[in-house]
Short mmCIF file of C-alpha atoms and ligand atoms in Angstrom, two decimals:
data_model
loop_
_atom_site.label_atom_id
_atom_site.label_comp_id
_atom_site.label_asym_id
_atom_site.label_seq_id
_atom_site.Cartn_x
_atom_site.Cartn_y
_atom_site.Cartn_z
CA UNK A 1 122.01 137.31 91.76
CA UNK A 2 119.49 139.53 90.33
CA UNK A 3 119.53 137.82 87.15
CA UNK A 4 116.37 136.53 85.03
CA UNK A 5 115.98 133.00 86.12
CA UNK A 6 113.67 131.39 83.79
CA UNK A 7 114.54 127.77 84.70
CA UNK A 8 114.64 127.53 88.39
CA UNK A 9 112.20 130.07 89.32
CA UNK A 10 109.44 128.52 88.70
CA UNK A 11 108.03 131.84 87.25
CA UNK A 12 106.12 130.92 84.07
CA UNK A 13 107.16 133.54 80.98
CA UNK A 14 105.98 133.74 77.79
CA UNK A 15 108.39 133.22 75.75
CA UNK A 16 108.15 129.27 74.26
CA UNK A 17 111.22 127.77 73.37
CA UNK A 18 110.19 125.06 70.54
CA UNK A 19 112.32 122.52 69.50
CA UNK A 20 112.35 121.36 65.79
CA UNK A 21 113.44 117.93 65.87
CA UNK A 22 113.33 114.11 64.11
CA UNK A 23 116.27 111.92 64.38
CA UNK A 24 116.81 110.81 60.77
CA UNK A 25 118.30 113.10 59.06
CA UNK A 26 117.27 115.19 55.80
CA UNK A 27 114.14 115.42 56.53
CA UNK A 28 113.47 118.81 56.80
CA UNK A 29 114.34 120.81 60.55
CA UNK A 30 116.34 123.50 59.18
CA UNK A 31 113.66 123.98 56.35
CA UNK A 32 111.26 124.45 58.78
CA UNK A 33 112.65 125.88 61.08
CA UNK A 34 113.89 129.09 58.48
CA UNK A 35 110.40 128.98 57.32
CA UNK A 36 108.55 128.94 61.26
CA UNK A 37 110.62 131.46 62.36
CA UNK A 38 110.33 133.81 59.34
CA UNK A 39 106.24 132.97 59.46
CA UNK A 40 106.47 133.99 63.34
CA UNK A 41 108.49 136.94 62.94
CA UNK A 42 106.38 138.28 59.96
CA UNK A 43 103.37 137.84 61.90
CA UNK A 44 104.52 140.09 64.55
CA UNK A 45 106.29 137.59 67.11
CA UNK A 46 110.00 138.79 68.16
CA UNK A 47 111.28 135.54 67.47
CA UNK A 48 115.30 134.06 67.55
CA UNK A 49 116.00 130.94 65.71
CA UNK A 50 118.98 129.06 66.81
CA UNK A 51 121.24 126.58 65.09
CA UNK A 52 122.41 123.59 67.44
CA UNK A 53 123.83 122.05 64.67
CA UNK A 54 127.69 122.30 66.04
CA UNK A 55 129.72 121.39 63.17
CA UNK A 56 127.77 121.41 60.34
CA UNK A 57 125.53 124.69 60.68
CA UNK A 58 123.32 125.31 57.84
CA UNK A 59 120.64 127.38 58.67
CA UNK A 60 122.76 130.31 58.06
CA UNK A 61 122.97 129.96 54.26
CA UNK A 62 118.81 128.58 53.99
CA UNK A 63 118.98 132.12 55.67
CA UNK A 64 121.06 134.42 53.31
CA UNK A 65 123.08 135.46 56.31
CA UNK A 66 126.26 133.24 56.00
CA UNK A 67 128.71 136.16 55.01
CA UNK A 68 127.11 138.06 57.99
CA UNK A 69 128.67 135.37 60.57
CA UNK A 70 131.20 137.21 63.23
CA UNK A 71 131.06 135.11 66.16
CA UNK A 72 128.72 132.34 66.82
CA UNK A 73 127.02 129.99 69.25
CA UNK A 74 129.98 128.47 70.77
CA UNK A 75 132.25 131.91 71.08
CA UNK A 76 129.48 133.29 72.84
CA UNK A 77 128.98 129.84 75.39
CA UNK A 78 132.46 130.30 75.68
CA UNK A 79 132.36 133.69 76.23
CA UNK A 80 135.10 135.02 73.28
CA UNK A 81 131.83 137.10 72.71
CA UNK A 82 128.43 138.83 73.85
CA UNK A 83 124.96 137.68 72.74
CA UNK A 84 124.20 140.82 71.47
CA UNK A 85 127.21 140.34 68.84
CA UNK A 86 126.53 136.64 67.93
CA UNK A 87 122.75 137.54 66.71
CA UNK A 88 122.23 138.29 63.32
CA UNK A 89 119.68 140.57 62.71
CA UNK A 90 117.50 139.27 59.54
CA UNK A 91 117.44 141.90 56.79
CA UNK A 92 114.33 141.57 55.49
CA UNK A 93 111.99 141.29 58.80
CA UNK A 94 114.03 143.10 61.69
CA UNK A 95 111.91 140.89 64.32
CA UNK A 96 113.76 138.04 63.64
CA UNK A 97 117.54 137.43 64.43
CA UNK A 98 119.01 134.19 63.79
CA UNK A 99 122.39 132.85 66.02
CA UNK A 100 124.39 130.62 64.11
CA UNK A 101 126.23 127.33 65.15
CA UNK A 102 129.69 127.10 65.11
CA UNK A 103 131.75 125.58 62.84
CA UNK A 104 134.08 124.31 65.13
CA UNK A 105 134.43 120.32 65.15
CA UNK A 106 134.49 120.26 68.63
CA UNK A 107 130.76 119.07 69.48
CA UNK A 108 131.31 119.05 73.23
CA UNK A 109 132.06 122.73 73.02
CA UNK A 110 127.93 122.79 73.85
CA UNK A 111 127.96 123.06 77.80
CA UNK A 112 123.90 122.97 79.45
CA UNK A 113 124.82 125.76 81.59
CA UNK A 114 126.05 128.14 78.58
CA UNK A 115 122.97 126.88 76.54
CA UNK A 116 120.38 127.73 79.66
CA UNK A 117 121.87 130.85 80.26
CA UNK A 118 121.88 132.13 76.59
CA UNK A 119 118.42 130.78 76.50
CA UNK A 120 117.83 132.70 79.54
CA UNK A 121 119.16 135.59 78.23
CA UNK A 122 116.98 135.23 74.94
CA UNK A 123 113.96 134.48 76.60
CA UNK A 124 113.96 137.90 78.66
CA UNK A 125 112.88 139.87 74.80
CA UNK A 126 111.82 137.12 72.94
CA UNK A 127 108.90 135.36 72.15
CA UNK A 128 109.83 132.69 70.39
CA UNK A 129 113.13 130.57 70.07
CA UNK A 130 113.02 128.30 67.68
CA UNK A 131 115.99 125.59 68.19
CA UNK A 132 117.22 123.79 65.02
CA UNK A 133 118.13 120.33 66.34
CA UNK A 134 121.01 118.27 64.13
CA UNK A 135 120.01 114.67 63.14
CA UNK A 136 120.25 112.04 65.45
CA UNK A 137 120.27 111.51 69.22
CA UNK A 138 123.53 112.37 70.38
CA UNK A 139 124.52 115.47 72.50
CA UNK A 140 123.65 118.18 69.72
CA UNK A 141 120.19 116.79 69.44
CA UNK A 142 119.72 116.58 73.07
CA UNK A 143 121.16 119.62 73.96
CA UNK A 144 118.49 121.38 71.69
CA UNK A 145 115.41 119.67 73.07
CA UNK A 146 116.72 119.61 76.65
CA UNK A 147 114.78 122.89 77.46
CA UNK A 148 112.17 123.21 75.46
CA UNK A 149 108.29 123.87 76.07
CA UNK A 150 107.25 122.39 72.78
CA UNK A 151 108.58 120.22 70.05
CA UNK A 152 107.81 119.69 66.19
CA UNK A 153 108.56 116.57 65.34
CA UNK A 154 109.52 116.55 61.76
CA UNK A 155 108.37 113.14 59.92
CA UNK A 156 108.46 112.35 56.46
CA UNK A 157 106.00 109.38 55.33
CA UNK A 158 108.52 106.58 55.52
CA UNK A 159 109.31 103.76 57.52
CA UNK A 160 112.65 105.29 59.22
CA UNK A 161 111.48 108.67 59.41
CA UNK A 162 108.27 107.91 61.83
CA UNK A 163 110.31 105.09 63.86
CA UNK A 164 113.22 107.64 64.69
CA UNK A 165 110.64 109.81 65.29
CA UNK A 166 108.86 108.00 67.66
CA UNK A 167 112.66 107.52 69.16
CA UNK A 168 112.60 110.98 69.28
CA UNK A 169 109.30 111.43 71.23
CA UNK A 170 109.74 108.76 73.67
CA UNK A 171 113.50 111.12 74.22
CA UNK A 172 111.53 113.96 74.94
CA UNK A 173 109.46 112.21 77.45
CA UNK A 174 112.33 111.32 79.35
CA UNK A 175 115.24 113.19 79.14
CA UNK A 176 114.38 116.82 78.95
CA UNK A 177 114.37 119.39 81.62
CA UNK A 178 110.34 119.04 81.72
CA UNK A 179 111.02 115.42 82.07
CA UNK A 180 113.70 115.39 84.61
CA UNK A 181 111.71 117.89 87.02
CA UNK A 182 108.30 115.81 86.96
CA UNK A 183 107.25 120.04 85.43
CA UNK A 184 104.24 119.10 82.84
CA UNK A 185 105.48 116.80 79.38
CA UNK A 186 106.78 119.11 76.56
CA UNK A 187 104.28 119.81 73.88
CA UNK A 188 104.37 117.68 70.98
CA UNK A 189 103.40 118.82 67.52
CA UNK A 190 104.23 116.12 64.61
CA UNK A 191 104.62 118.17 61.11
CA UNK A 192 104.54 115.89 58.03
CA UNK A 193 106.73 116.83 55.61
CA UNK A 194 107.35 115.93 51.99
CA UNK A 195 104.24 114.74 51.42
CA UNK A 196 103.05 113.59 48.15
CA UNK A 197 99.30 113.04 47.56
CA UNK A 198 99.45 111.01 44.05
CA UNK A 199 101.95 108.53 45.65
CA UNK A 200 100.09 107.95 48.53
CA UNK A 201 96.98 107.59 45.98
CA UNK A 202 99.14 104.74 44.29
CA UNK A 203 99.28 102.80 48.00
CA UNK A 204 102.95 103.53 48.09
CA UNK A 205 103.45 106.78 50.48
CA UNK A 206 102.22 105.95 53.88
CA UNK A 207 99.37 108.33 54.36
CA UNK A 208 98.59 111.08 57.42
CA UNK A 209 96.47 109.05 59.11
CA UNK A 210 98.73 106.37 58.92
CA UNK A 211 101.57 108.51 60.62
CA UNK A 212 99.33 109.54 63.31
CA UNK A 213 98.02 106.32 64.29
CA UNK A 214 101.61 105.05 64.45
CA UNK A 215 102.78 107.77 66.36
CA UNK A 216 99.73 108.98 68.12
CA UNK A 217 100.83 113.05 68.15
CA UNK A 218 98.85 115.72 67.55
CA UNK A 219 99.21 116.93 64.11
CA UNK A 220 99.91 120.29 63.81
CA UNK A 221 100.33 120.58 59.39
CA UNK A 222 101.45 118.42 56.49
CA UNK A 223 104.00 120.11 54.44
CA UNK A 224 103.83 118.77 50.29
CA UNK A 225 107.03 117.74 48.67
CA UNK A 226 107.48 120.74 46.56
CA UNK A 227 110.41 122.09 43.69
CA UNK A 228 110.15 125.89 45.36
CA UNK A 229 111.89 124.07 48.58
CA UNK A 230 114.81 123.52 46.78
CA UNK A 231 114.67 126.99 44.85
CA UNK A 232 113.72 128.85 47.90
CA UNK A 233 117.31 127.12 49.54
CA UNK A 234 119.40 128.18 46.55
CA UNK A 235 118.32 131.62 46.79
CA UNK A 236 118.56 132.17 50.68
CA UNK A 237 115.05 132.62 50.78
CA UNK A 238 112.63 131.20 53.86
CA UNK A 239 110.42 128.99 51.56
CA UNK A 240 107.22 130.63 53.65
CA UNK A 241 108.73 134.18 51.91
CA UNK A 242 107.12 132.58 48.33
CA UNK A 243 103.62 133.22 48.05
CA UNK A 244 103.05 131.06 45.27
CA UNK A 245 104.43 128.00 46.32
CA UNK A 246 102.09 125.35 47.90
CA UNK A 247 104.78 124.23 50.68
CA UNK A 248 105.03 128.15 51.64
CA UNK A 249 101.51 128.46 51.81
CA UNK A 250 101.11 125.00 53.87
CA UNK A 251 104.65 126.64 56.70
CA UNK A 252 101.59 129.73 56.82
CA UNK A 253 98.91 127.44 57.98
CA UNK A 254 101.46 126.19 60.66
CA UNK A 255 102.38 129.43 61.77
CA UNK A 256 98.71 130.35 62.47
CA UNK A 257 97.92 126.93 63.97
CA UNK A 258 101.13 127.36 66.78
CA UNK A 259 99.67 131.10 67.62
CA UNK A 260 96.33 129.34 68.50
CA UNK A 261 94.22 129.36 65.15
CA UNK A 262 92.17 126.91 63.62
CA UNK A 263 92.89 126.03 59.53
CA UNK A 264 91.92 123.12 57.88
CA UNK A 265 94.57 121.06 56.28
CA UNK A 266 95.63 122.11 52.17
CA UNK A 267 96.93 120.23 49.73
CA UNK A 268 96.86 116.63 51.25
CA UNK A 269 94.16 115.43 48.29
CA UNK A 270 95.12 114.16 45.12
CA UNK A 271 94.44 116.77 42.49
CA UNK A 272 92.68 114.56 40.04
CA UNK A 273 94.57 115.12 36.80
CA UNK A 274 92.18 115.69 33.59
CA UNK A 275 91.39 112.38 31.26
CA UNK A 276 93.57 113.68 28.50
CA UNK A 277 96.49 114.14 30.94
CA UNK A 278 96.18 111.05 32.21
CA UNK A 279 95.70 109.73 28.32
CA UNK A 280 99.08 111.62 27.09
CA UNK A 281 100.79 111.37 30.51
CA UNK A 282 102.57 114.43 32.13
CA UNK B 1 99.11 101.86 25.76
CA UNK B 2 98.04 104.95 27.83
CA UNK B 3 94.77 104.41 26.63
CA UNK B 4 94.03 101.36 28.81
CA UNK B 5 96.37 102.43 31.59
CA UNK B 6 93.35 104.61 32.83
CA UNK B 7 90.72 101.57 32.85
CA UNK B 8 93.25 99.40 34.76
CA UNK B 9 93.39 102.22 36.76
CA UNK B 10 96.48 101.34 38.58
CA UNK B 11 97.06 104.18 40.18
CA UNK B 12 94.42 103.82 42.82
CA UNK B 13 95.42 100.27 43.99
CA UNK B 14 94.52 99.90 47.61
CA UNK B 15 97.53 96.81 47.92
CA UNK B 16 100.64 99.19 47.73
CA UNK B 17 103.39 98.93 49.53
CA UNK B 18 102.22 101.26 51.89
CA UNK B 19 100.57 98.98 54.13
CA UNK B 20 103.63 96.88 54.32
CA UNK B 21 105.00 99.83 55.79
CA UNK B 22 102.40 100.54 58.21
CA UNK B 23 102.21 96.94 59.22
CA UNK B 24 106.12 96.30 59.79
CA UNK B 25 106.20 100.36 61.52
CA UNK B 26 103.30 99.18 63.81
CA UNK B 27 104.99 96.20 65.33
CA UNK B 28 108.41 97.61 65.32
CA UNK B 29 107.35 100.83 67.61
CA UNK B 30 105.60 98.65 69.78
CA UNK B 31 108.25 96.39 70.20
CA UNK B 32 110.82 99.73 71.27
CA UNK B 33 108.24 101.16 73.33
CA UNK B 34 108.54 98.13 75.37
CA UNK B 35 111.94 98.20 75.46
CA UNK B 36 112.12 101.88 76.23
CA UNK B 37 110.04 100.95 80.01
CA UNK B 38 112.82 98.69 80.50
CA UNK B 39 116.45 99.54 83.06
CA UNK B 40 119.30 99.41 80.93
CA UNK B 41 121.24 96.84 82.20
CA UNK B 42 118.21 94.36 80.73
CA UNK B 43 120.09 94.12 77.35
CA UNK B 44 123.73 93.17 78.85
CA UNK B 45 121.85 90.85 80.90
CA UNK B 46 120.15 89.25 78.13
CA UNK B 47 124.03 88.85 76.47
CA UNK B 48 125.40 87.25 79.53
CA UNK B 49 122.29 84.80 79.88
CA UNK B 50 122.37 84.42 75.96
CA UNK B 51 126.33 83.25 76.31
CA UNK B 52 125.17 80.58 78.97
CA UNK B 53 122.43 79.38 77.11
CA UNK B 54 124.82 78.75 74.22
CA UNK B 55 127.56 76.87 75.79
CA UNK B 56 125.17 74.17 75.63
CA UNK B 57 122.48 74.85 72.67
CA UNK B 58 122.82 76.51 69.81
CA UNK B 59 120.43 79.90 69.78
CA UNK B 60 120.14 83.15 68.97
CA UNK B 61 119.69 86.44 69.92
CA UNK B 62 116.34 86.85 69.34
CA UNK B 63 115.67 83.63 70.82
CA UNK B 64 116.24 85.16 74.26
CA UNK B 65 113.05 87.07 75.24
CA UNK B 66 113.35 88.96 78.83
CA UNK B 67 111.31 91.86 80.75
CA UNK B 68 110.92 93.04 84.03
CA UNK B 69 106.81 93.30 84.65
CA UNK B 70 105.21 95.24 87.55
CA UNK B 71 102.89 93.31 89.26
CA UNK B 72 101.22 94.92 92.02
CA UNK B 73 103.68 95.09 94.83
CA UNK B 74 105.97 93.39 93.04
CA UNK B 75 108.43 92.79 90.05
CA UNK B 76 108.96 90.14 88.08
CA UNK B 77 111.67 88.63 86.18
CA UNK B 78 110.61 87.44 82.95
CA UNK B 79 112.70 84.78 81.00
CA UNK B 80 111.73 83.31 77.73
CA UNK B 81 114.27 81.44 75.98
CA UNK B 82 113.07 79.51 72.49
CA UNK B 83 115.04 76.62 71.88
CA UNK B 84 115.57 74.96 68.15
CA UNK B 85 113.06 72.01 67.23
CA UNK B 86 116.17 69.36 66.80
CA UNK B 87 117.00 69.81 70.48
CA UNK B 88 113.55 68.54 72.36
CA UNK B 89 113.57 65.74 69.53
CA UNK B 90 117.64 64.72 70.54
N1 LIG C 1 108.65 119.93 51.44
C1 LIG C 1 109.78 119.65 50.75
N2 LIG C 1 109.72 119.40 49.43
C2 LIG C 1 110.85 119.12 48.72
N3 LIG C 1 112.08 119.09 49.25
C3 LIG C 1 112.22 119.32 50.56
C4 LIG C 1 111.08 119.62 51.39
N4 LIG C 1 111.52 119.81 52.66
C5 LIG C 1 112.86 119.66 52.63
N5 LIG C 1 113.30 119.37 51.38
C6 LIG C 1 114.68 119.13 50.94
O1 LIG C 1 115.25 118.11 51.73
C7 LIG C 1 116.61 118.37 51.98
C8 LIG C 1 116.88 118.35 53.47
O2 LIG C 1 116.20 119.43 54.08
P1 LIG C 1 116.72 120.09 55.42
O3 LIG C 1 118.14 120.54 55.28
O4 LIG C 1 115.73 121.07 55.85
O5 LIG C 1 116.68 118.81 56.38
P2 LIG C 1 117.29 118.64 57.83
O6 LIG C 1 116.36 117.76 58.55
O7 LIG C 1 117.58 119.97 58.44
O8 LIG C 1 118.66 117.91 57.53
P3 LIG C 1 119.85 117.60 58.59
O9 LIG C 1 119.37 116.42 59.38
O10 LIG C 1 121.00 117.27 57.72
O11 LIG C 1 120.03 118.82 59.41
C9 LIG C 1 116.93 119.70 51.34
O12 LIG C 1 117.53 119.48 50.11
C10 LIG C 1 115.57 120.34 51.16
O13 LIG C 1 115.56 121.20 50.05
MG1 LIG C 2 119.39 120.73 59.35
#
């Protein structure tokens, strides 16, 4: 067999299959995942995101591509169809092609071989897959970490959010390909999400440093709660695609910090609201 | 009054429920981590001791502590079992 074998060769490539991923659900993967991959692709990475979320998929309509969907994730595993017809080539960056998850309700229709060998597939003109896990820890969420290099852990500042998430690391520690072939630990990155300065200022939003102590992950952003998540959604737009918005501009920082750049953290202080703001309210 | 909202300044209270959160997250994690060393089979095996225990005292889950610790060459079997007050004082 003359095929690409990125798995059992040995042979390290370059592309980096990153996991997003948290456990609890809602908290954000497919938000940032739509917004990673668009930052990656813009910035001149040919970069796939895929949607393990069997079932339930999503990521399609946070990516104004849901009228585009032929075949999917599953036909192709199951071979109804080729890669190369699955993909869905974004319209407005043409590095970036998204596969979508099926919609069947069969969620054992995910085999490891198919996924390794479409990953293997991927990974031969690709540098980036980005894998949007589904909530929890059953075989969806698995299946998307099982292979990956590196993971961002998706946390917002609450108590259920960081324990799952430390679930969620200890999983990836364990049962992941890395894991299970003693090859070196997947790379954690914990991304904040939803983050709201002035609450945390009150003493009633557990702060960053308090979610890194607990979990005791590299950082790699903080992500504010912000309105233009929920318009950039309605519109089919990647929020990292709106310039003005401070949760955009926060996905950018990530984007440079996973290609190896250093940028201090934004909008994690309270913006100290004037006297006669504070006086009138608002 | 807005006015004397801003003196109070209550919005920079250091006692929120925040550190609840941090304090409860802290032990909890700990306590899984622990759990996650652990073979599987520990948890059915603290059921089947708990169901012993209680055909003669009444106790409860919790009240069954067990672990498996590495020590050097060799493992040990760790059982803690808290009985109720009113059963030493019978
Ligand atoms: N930074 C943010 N500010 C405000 N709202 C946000 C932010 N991030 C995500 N949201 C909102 O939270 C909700 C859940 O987001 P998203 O679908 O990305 O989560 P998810 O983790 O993929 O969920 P699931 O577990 O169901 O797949 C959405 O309504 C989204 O608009
Ligand atoms: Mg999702």
């Amino acid at each position: 067999m003359d095929r690409f074998n990125r798995f059992n060769s040995g042979e390290t490539t370059l592309t980096r299959i990153i996991v997003v991923t948290s456990g609890k659900g809602g908290v954000g993967k497919t938000t940032t995942s739509a917004a990673l991959s668009m930052g990656l692709a813009r910035a001149g990475h040919k970069t796939v995101v895929i949607d393990f979320d069997i079932g339930l998929r999503n990521l399609d309509i946070i990516m104004d591509c849901e009228r585009r969907v032929v075949f999917d994730f599953v036909n192709v595993i199951q071979g109804d169809a080729r890669l190369n017809q699955a993909l869905i080539r974004d319209k407005r960056c043409e590095l970036l092609s998204i596969l979508p998850a099926s919609q069947t309700r069969d969620k054992e229709a995910l085999t490891r071989e198919g996924v390794q060998a479409i990953l293997e597939e991927l990974s031969q003109d690709h540098e980036y897959i980005i894998c949007d896990s589904p909530a929890g820890i059953e075989g969806g969420a698995m299946m998307a970490m099982y292979f990956a290099d590196e993971a961002i852990v998706v946390t917002n500042p609450e108590v259920s959010s960081v324990r799952d998430s430390d679930r969620i690391i200890g999983l990836l520690q364990s049962k992941s390909r890395r894991a299970e072939n003693n090859e070196p630990p997947i790379r954690e990155h914990l991304l904040v999400t939803r983050y709201d300065p002035e609450r945390v200022g009150r003493g009633d939003m557990l702060s960053i440093e308090d979610v890194e102590e607990i979990l005791a992950s590299p950082l790699i952003g903080v992500i504010p709660e912000s309105e233009s998540v929920l318009r950039a959604s309605n519109q089919g737009i990647p929020v990292i695609l709106d310039e003005d918005s401070r949760a955009g501009q926060a996905y950018v920082d990530v984007v440079a910090r996973l290609t190896g750049e250093e940028r201090p953290l934004r909008f994690t202080e309270l913006e100290r609201k004037g006297i006669l703001q504070r006086m009138f309210g608002g | 009054m807005a006015l004397f909202d801003i003196f109070k300044d209550r919005d920079r209270q250091p006692e929120g429920t925040a550190s609840a959160a941090k304090e409860r997250l802290k032990v909890i994690v700990a306590h899984e981590r622990r759990q996650r060393q652990q073979p599987d089979y520990l948890a059915a095996m603290q059921r089947d001791i708990l169901q012993v225990v209680r055909k003669y005292i009444p106790i409860d889950y919790d009240d069954v502590n067990i672990q498996i610790e590495q020590e050097g060459q060799v493992s040990v079997l760790e059982l803690n079992v808290t009985l109720p007050n009113e059963v030493i004082e019978r």
